[in-house]
Amino acid sequence: MVISALSAVVHAVGAGPPRLADSDLDPGATYSTFVVLSGMYFAPILMSGLGFLCAAGIGLSRRIGTAATIVIVLFYALSLLGSAFTWPELEHQGEPSETLWLIVIGCGGFLALPWLLAFGGTKAALRRRGATAE
């Protein structure tokens, strides 16, 4: 019922879901759109889970969680940095400060913050319960 009401509202307003890739976009723009959308919607959930795993995990699972966290942050940071260049000429577009703020907000706000909140919350809960994850 909620889904049909939502679709009726969307139809009445005339708005539709945004298209991920238009036919006139080049592959780089499609990739950048994918990175930004997945970084905003999927990455915080994934990073929260990895923060929990790193805080509560034992031994190998903690190491795997830490390695996966580092790989994901590097992937997004390098992808956002690469989106500021034209390919294959490698000319920087826009202002360097805009690129830096995009990386800080993207990697800090959408990746590091959920990880830190999950890690800290899990450590506090384990400490309160008296358990140690060693």
Tab-separated table of C-alpha atoms in Angstrom:
chain	number	residue	atom	x	y	z
A	1	MET	CA	0.000	0.000	0.000
A	2	VAL	CA	2.820	2.389	0.869
A	3	ILE	CA	4.635	1.555	-2.365
A	4	SER	CA	1.581	2.230	-4.505
A	5	ALA	CA	0.950	5.517	-2.658
A	6	LEU	CA	4.573	6.522	-3.159
A	7	SER	CA	4.458	5.747	-6.872
A	8	ALA	CA	1.200	7.722	-7.193
A	9	VAL	CA	2.847	10.732	-5.524
A	10	VAL	CA	5.913	10.456	-7.730
A	11	HIS	CA	3.730	10.183	-10.823
A	12	ALA	CA	1.586	13.159	-9.770
A	13	VAL	CA	4.626	15.340	-9.107
A	14	GLY	CA	6.166	14.311	-12.399
A	15	ALA	CA	9.444	13.252	-10.887
A	16	GLY	CA	10.989	9.915	-11.414
A	17	PRO	CA	13.972	8.119	-9.997
A	18	PRO	CA	17.243	9.569	-11.271
A	19	ARG	CA	18.887	7.642	-14.051
A	20	LEU	CA	22.245	6.166	-13.169
A	21	ALA	CA	23.690	6.550	-16.627
A	22	ASP	CA	22.410	8.510	-19.583
A	23	SER	CA	23.286	7.488	-23.088
A	24	ASP	CA	25.223	10.718	-23.648
A	25	LEU	CA	27.538	10.181	-20.633
A	26	ASP	CA	30.994	8.788	-21.188
A	27	PRO	CA	32.196	5.757	-19.199
A	28	GLY	CA	34.159	7.988	-16.801
A	29	ALA	CA	31.055	9.936	-15.829
A	30	THR	CA	29.144	6.706	-15.340
A	31	TYR	CA	31.930	5.360	-13.105
A	32	SER	CA	32.048	8.605	-11.095
A	33	THR	CA	28.278	8.464	-10.619
A	34	PHE	CA	28.559	4.872	-9.421
A	35	VAL	CA	31.338	5.749	-6.961
A	36	VAL	CA	29.474	8.712	-5.501
A	37	LEU	CA	26.130	6.912	-5.197
A	38	SER	CA	27.614	3.760	-3.694
A	39	GLY	CA	29.732	5.881	-1.364
A	40	MET	CA	26.663	7.720	-0.109
A	41	TYR	CA	24.244	4.804	0.212
A	42	PHE	CA	26.144	1.535	0.555
A	43	ALA	CA	29.522	2.435	2.050
A	44	PRO	CA	28.275	3.768	5.436
A	45	ILE	CA	26.471	0.483	6.098
A	46	LEU	CA	29.516	-1.533	5.059
A	47	MET	CA	31.884	0.609	7.110
A	48	SER	CA	29.655	0.321	10.189
A	49	GLY	CA	29.824	-3.449	9.876
A	50	LEU	CA	33.589	-3.359	9.470
A	51	GLY	CA	33.912	-1.092	12.507
A	52	PHE	CA	31.936	-3.606	14.550
A	53	LEU	CA	34.067	-6.463	13.195
A	54	CYS	CA	37.309	-4.652	14.021
A	55	ALA	CA	36.148	-3.889	17.575
A	56	ALA	CA	34.553	-7.220	18.430
A	57	GLY	CA	36.519	-9.546	16.187
A	58	ILE	CA	39.211	-11.855	17.409
A	59	GLY	CA	42.486	-12.528	15.642
A	60	LEU	CA	42.101	-13.148	11.932
A	61	SER	CA	38.668	-11.546	11.596
A	62	ARG	CA	40.034	-8.307	13.090
A	63	ARG	CA	42.915	-8.314	10.603
A	64	ILE	CA	40.578	-8.997	7.686
A	65	GLY	CA	38.258	-6.198	8.822
A	66	THR	CA	41.169	-3.753	9.117
A	67	ALA	CA	42.538	-4.682	5.695
A	68	ALA	CA	39.104	-4.374	4.081
A	69	THR	CA	38.617	-0.963	5.721
A	70	ILE	CA	41.933	0.312	4.369
A	71	VAL	CA	41.207	-1.011	0.862
A	72	ILE	CA	37.735	0.576	0.760
A	73	VAL	CA	38.957	3.981	1.966
A	74	LEU	CA	41.840	3.964	-0.533
A	75	PHE	CA	39.501	2.912	-3.358
A	76	TYR	CA	37.079	5.766	-2.697
A	77	ALA	CA	39.809	8.350	-2.122
A	78	LEU	CA	41.622	7.437	-5.344
A	79	SER	CA	38.359	7.246	-7.286
A	80	LEU	CA	37.296	10.694	-6.100
A	81	LEU	CA	40.755	12.057	-6.871
A	82	GLY	CA	40.678	10.492	-10.322
A	83	SER	CA	37.280	12.005	-11.047
A	84	ALA	CA	38.884	15.466	-10.987
A	85	PHE	CA	41.022	14.714	-14.043
A	86	THR	CA	40.175	14.406	-17.715
A	87	TRP	CA	41.281	11.189	-19.333
A	88	PRO	CA	43.596	10.416	-21.152
A	89	GLU	CA	45.075	13.958	-21.152
A	90	LEU	CA	45.299	13.979	-17.320
A	91	GLU	CA	44.395	17.631	-17.000
A	92	HIS	CA	42.961	18.695	-13.655
A	93	GLN	CA	39.448	20.125	-13.826
A	94	GLY	CA	38.209	22.694	-11.329
A	95	GLU	CA	39.905	23.881	-8.184
A	96	PRO	CA	42.232	21.654	-6.148
A	97	SER	CA	40.492	22.803	-2.954
A	98	GLU	CA	37.159	21.481	-4.275
A	99	THR	CA	38.733	18.104	-4.936
A	100	LEU	CA	40.294	18.066	-1.479
A	101	TRP	CA	36.979	18.912	0.209
A	102	LEU	CA	35.208	16.215	-1.822
A	103	ILE	CA	37.715	13.632	-0.591
A	104	VAL	CA	37.566	14.879	3.018
A	105	ILE	CA	33.763	14.914	3.115
A	106	GLY	CA	33.390	11.694	1.109
A	107	CYS	CA	35.988	9.610	2.928
A	108	GLY	CA	35.648	11.297	6.303
A	109	GLY	CA	31.896	11.699	6.542
A	110	PHE	CA	30.644	8.679	4.645
A	111	LEU	CA	33.425	6.182	5.402
A	112	ALA	CA	35.440	7.055	8.501
A	113	LEU	CA	32.641	8.471	10.661
A	114	PRO	CA	30.365	5.371	10.500
A	115	TRP	CA	33.399	3.161	11.125
A	116	LEU	CA	34.478	5.230	14.140
A	117	LEU	CA	30.967	5.302	15.605
A	118	ALA	CA	30.544	1.525	15.264
A	119	PHE	CA	34.055	0.813	16.547
A	120	GLY	CA	33.718	3.148	19.545
A	121	GLY	CA	30.206	2.004	20.386
A	122	THR	CA	31.194	-1.633	20.268
A	123	LYS	CA	34.291	-1.064	22.403
A	124	ALA	CA	32.226	0.860	24.966
A	125	ALA	CA	29.570	-1.858	25.045
A	126	LEU	CA	32.194	-4.577	25.473
A	127	ARG	CA	33.925	-2.606	28.219
A	128	ARG	CA	30.631	-2.030	30.042
A	129	ARG	CA	29.778	-5.704	29.795
A	130	GLY	CA	33.225	-6.647	31.057
A	131	ALA	CA	34.206	-8.607	27.979
A	132	THR	CA	37.459	-8.123	26.133
A	133	ALA	CA	38.071	-8.838	22.491
A	134	GLU	CA	41.608	-10.113	22.757
